[in-house]
């Protein structure tokens, strides 16, 4: 990836819902191909899941612990032009709202999934592009919506 | 003043929603203020949906603390320095 690549941030939630892992790897591949330098932020478990899934680092680039990442956003040390936040819980939504506030100029896509996705999405009142589905195990519908949002649909 | 994880904190609400923590502060704390996401408190940048309510009861600071897998906890820590720093922002009920 060239040093002048556009920066993107994937803000990952707790890894307990399986679709997150698949969609994170999918977005890493797609965004890299689109010319983004992508950083993943998450708790240690979610970052280890990604590292183990990609031993030859075809997809994963820099990864940072999520609280450190929020600190870097607050201090202006990290200013991605695109942020994709994953939320399947109140905590995920809270991290997403924080990142949105700290990145007012960025394009901000919020992926809301899991059994409570619809109720959770209603609580996301901050400006963002929402992709919502009650998916837990099957990422197909979310992937299709992501393709539409980023104009990747064939 | 030190990092929240190294200080003797008490948990008021556990695995709560962010809105529940804000409501608790607004209803139960003698004085409170609002801060923006990323505001530094106890050496941590605070995570939250704005407006983030922080309570004060004397030198005790009551604030939300969010962990990705566990939700939001409402914590209380006695710290005169942080309480003094928040005082100019306070609202009285």
Coordinates of C-alpha atoms in Angstrom, one line a residue:
Chain A
X1 CA 0.0 0.0 0.0
X2 CA 1.5 3.4 -1.0
X3 CA 2.1 6.0 1.7
X4 CA -0.4 8.3 0.0
X5 CA -3.3 5.9 0.3
X6 CA -6.5 7.2 1.7
X7 CA -7.0 6.1 5.3
X8 CA -10.0 4.1 6.6
X9 CA -10.8 2.8 10.0
X10 CA -12.8 -0.4 10.9
X11 CA -14.2 0.0 14.4
X12 CA -15.0 -3.5 15.6
X13 CA -17.3 -4.5 18.4
X14 CA -17.3 -7.6 20.7
X15 CA -16.7 -10.6 18.5
X16 CA -19.5 -12.7 19.8
X17 CA -21.7 -12.4 16.7
X18 CA -20.2 -14.4 13.8
X19 CA -21.1 -12.1 10.9
X20 CA -18.7 -9.4 12.1
X21 CA -15.6 -11.5 11.4
X22 CA -16.7 -12.3 7.9
X23 CA -17.7 -8.8 7.1
X24 CA -14.5 -7.3 8.6
X25 CA -12.3 -9.5 6.3
X26 CA -14.6 -8.7 3.4
X27 CA -14.3 -5.0 3.9
X28 CA -10.5 -5.2 4.5
X29 CA -10.2 -6.9 1.1
X30 CA -12.5 -4.6 -0.7
X31 CA -11.3 -1.4 0.8
X32 CA -7.6 -2.3 0.2
X33 CA -8.5 -3.0 -3.5
X34 CA -10.2 0.4 -3.6
X35 CA -6.9 2.1 -2.5
X36 CA -7.5 2.5 1.2
X37 CA -5.0 1.9 3.9
X38 CA -7.2 0.3 6.5
X39 CA -6.6 0.2 10.3
X40 CA -8.7 -2.2 12.4
X41 CA -9.6 -1.1 16.0
X42 CA -11.0 -3.6 18.5
X43 CA -10.5 -5.3 21.7
X44 CA -7.6 -7.8 22.0
X45 CA -9.9 -10.8 21.3
X46 CA -11.3 -9.4 18.1
X47 CA -7.9 -8.4 16.8
X48 CA -6.5 -11.9 17.5
X49 CA -9.4 -13.5 15.6
X50 CA -8.5 -11.4 12.6
X51 CA -4.8 -12.2 12.8
X52 CA -5.4 -15.9 13.2
X53 CA -7.8 -15.8 10.2
X54 CA -5.2 -14.1 8.0
X55 CA -1.8 -15.7 8.7
X56 CA -0.2 -14.4 5.6
X57 CA -1.6 -10.9 6.1
X58 CA -3.4 -10.7 2.8
X59 CA -6.1 -8.5 4.3
X60 CA -5.0 -7.2 7.7
X61 CA -2.8 -4.1 8.0
X62 CA -2.3 -2.1 11.2
X63 CA -4.4 -3.0 14.2
X64 CA -4.9 -1.0 17.3
X65 CA -6.7 -1.5 20.7
X66 CA -10.0 0.3 20.6
X67 CA -9.6 2.5 23.6
X68 CA -6.2 3.6 22.4
X69 CA -7.7 4.3 19.0
X70 CA -10.4 6.5 20.5
X71 CA -7.7 8.4 22.4
X72 CA -5.8 9.0 19.1
X73 CA -9.0 10.2 17.4
X74 CA -9.6 12.6 20.3
X75 CA -6.1 13.9 20.1
X76 CA -6.2 14.3 16.3
X77 CA -3.4 11.8 15.8
X78 CA -5.6 9.7 13.6
X79 CA -8.0 11.3 11.0
X80 CA -9.3 8.6 8.6
X81 CA -11.5 9.9 5.8
X82 CA -13.7 6.8 6.1
X83 CA -14.9 4.9 9.2
X84 CA -17.0 1.8 9.3
X85 CA -18.3 1.0 12.7
X86 CA -19.8 -2.4 13.7
X87 CA -22.5 -2.4 16.3
X88 CA -24.6 -5.3 17.7
X89 CA -25.0 -4.0 21.2
X90 CA -25.4 -0.8 23.2
X91 CA -21.7 -0.8 23.8
X92 CA -20.9 -1.0 20.1
X93 CA -23.3 1.8 19.4
X94 CA -21.7 3.9 22.1
X95 CA -18.2 3.4 20.6
X96 CA -19.7 4.2 17.1
X97 CA -21.3 7.4 18.4
X98 CA -18.0 8.4 20.0
X99 CA -16.0 7.9 16.8
X100 CA -18.7 9.8 14.8
X101 CA -18.4 12.8 17.1
X102 CA -14.6 12.7 16.9
X103 CA -14.6 12.4 13.1
X104 CA -17.1 15.0 11.9
X105 CA -15.6 15.2 8.5
X106 CA -15.3 11.5 7.7
X107 CA -17.6 9.4 5.7
X108 CA -19.2 7.2 8.4
X109 CA -20.9 3.9 7.8
X110 CA -22.6 2.1 10.7
X111 CA -23.2 -1.7 10.3
X112 CA -25.9 -2.7 12.8
X113 CA -26.5 -6.5 13.1
X114 CA -27.5 -9.2 15.5
X115 CA -31.0 -10.1 16.9
X116 CA -31.7 -6.6 18.2
X117 CA -30.4 -4.8 15.1
X118 CA -33.6 -2.9 14.3
X119 CA -34.2 -1.5 17.8
X120 CA -30.5 -0.7 18.1
X121 CA -30.4 1.1 14.7
X122 CA -33.3 3.4 15.8
X123 CA -31.1 4.6 18.7
X124 CA -28.4 5.7 16.3
X125 CA -29.5 9.3 15.8
X126 CA -26.1 10.6 14.8
X127 CA -25.4 11.3 11.1
X128 CA -24.2 8.2 9.3
X129 CA -25.0 5.7 6.5
X130 CA -26.7 2.8 8.2
X131 CA -26.6 -0.8 7.0
X132 CA -29.0 -2.9 9.1
X133 CA -30.0 -6.5 9.3
X134 CA -30.9 -8.9 12.1
X135 CA -28.1 -11.3 10.8
X136 CA -26.2 -13.4 13.3
X137 CA -24.7 -16.2 11.3
X138 CA -25.4 -15.3 7.7
X139 CA -23.7 -12.2 6.3
X140 CA -25.1 -12.3 2.8
X141 CA -27.7 -9.6 3.1
X142 CA -25.4 -7.3 4.9
X143 CA -22.7 -7.9 2.3
X144 CA -25.2 -7.1 -0.5
X145 CA -26.1 -3.8 1.3
X146 CA -22.5 -2.9 1.8
X147 CA -21.9 -3.5 -1.9
X148 CA -24.7 -1.0 -2.6
X149 CA -23.4 1.6 -0.2
X150 CA -19.9 1.5 -1.6
X151 CA -21.1 1.0 -5.2
X152 CA -19.4 -2.4 -5.4
X153 CA -22.4 -4.2 -6.7
X154 CA -21.7 -6.1 -10.0
Chain B
X1 CA -5.3 11.5 40.0
X2 CA -4.5 8.2 38.2
X3 CA -5.9 5.8 35.6
X4 CA -9.4 4.7 36.4
X5 CA -8.4 1.0 36.3
X6 CA -5.8 1.5 39.0
X7 CA -8.1 3.5 41.3
X8 CA -10.5 2.3 44.0
X9 CA -13.8 2.6 42.1
X10 CA -17.3 1.5 43.1
X11 CA -19.7 0.2 40.6
X12 CA -23.2 1.8 40.7
X13 CA -24.7 0.2 37.6
X14 CA -23.3 -2.8 35.8
X15 CA -23.7 -3.8 32.2
X16 CA -26.2 -1.0 31.7
X17 CA -27.1 0.9 28.6
X18 CA -25.6 4.3 28.0
X19 CA -29.0 5.9 28.3
X20 CA -29.6 4.3 31.7
X21 CA -26.3 5.7 33.0
X22 CA -27.1 9.2 31.8
X23 CA -30.6 9.0 33.4
X24 CA -29.2 7.8 36.7
X25 CA -26.7 10.7 36.8
X26 CA -29.4 13.3 36.0
X27 CA -31.8 11.9 38.5
X28 CA -29.6 11.0 41.5
X29 CA -26.4 13.1 41.5
X30 CA -26.6 16.4 43.5
X31 CA -24.7 18.2 40.7
X32 CA -23.8 17.1 37.2
X33 CA -22.4 18.4 34.0
X34 CA -22.2 17.3 30.4
X35 CA -18.9 16.5 28.5
X36 CA -18.2 15.6 25.0
X37 CA -17.0 12.2 23.8
X38 CA -13.2 12.0 24.1
X39 CA -13.1 14.2 27.2
X40 CA -10.2 13.0 29.3
X41 CA -11.2 11.8 32.8
X42 CA -9.0 9.7 35.0
X43 CA -6.5 9.5 32.2
X44 CA -9.0 7.8 29.8
X45 CA -10.8 9.4 26.9
X46 CA -14.5 9.0 27.8
X47 CA -16.6 6.9 25.5
X48 CA -20.2 7.9 25.1
X49 CA -23.2 9.1 23.2
X50 CA -23.4 12.9 23.6
X51 CA -24.5 14.5 25.8
X52 CA -22.4 12.5 28.4
X53 CA -23.6 13.2 31.9
X54 CA -21.0 13.2 34.7
X55 CA -22.2 13.5 38.3
X56 CA -20.5 15.0 41.3
X57 CA -21.3 14.4 45.0
X58 CA -18.7 16.3 47.0
X59 CA -15.4 15.0 45.7
X60 CA -17.0 11.9 44.3
X61 CA -17.1 11.7 40.5
X62 CA -19.8 9.5 38.9
X63 CA -19.2 8.7 35.3
X64 CA -19.9 6.0 32.6
X65 CA -17.2 3.6 31.5
X66 CA -17.8 1.5 28.4
X67 CA -16.1 -1.8 27.5
X68 CA -16.9 -3.4 24.1
X69 CA -18.0 -6.9 25.4
X70 CA -19.5 -5.8 28.7
X71 CA -21.5 -2.7 28.1
X72 CA -21.5 0.4 30.2
X73 CA -20.7 0.6 33.9
X74 CA -21.5 3.6 36.0
X75 CA -18.6 4.1 38.3
X76 CA -17.9 6.4 41.3
X77 CA -14.4 7.4 42.4
X78 CA -13.5 10.0 45.0
X79 CA -10.9 12.4 43.6
X80 CA -10.7 16.0 44.7
X81 CA -8.5 17.0 41.7
X82 CA -10.9 15.6 39.0
X83 CA -13.9 17.0 41.0
X84 CA -12.4 20.5 41.0
X85 CA -11.6 20.3 37.3
X86 CA -15.3 19.5 36.5
X87 CA -16.8 22.1 38.9
X88 CA -16.8 25.0 36.3
X89 CA -19.0 22.9 34.1
X90 CA -21.6 21.9 36.7
X91 CA -25.3 22.4 36.6
X92 CA -27.3 22.7 39.8
X93 CA -30.6 21.0 40.0

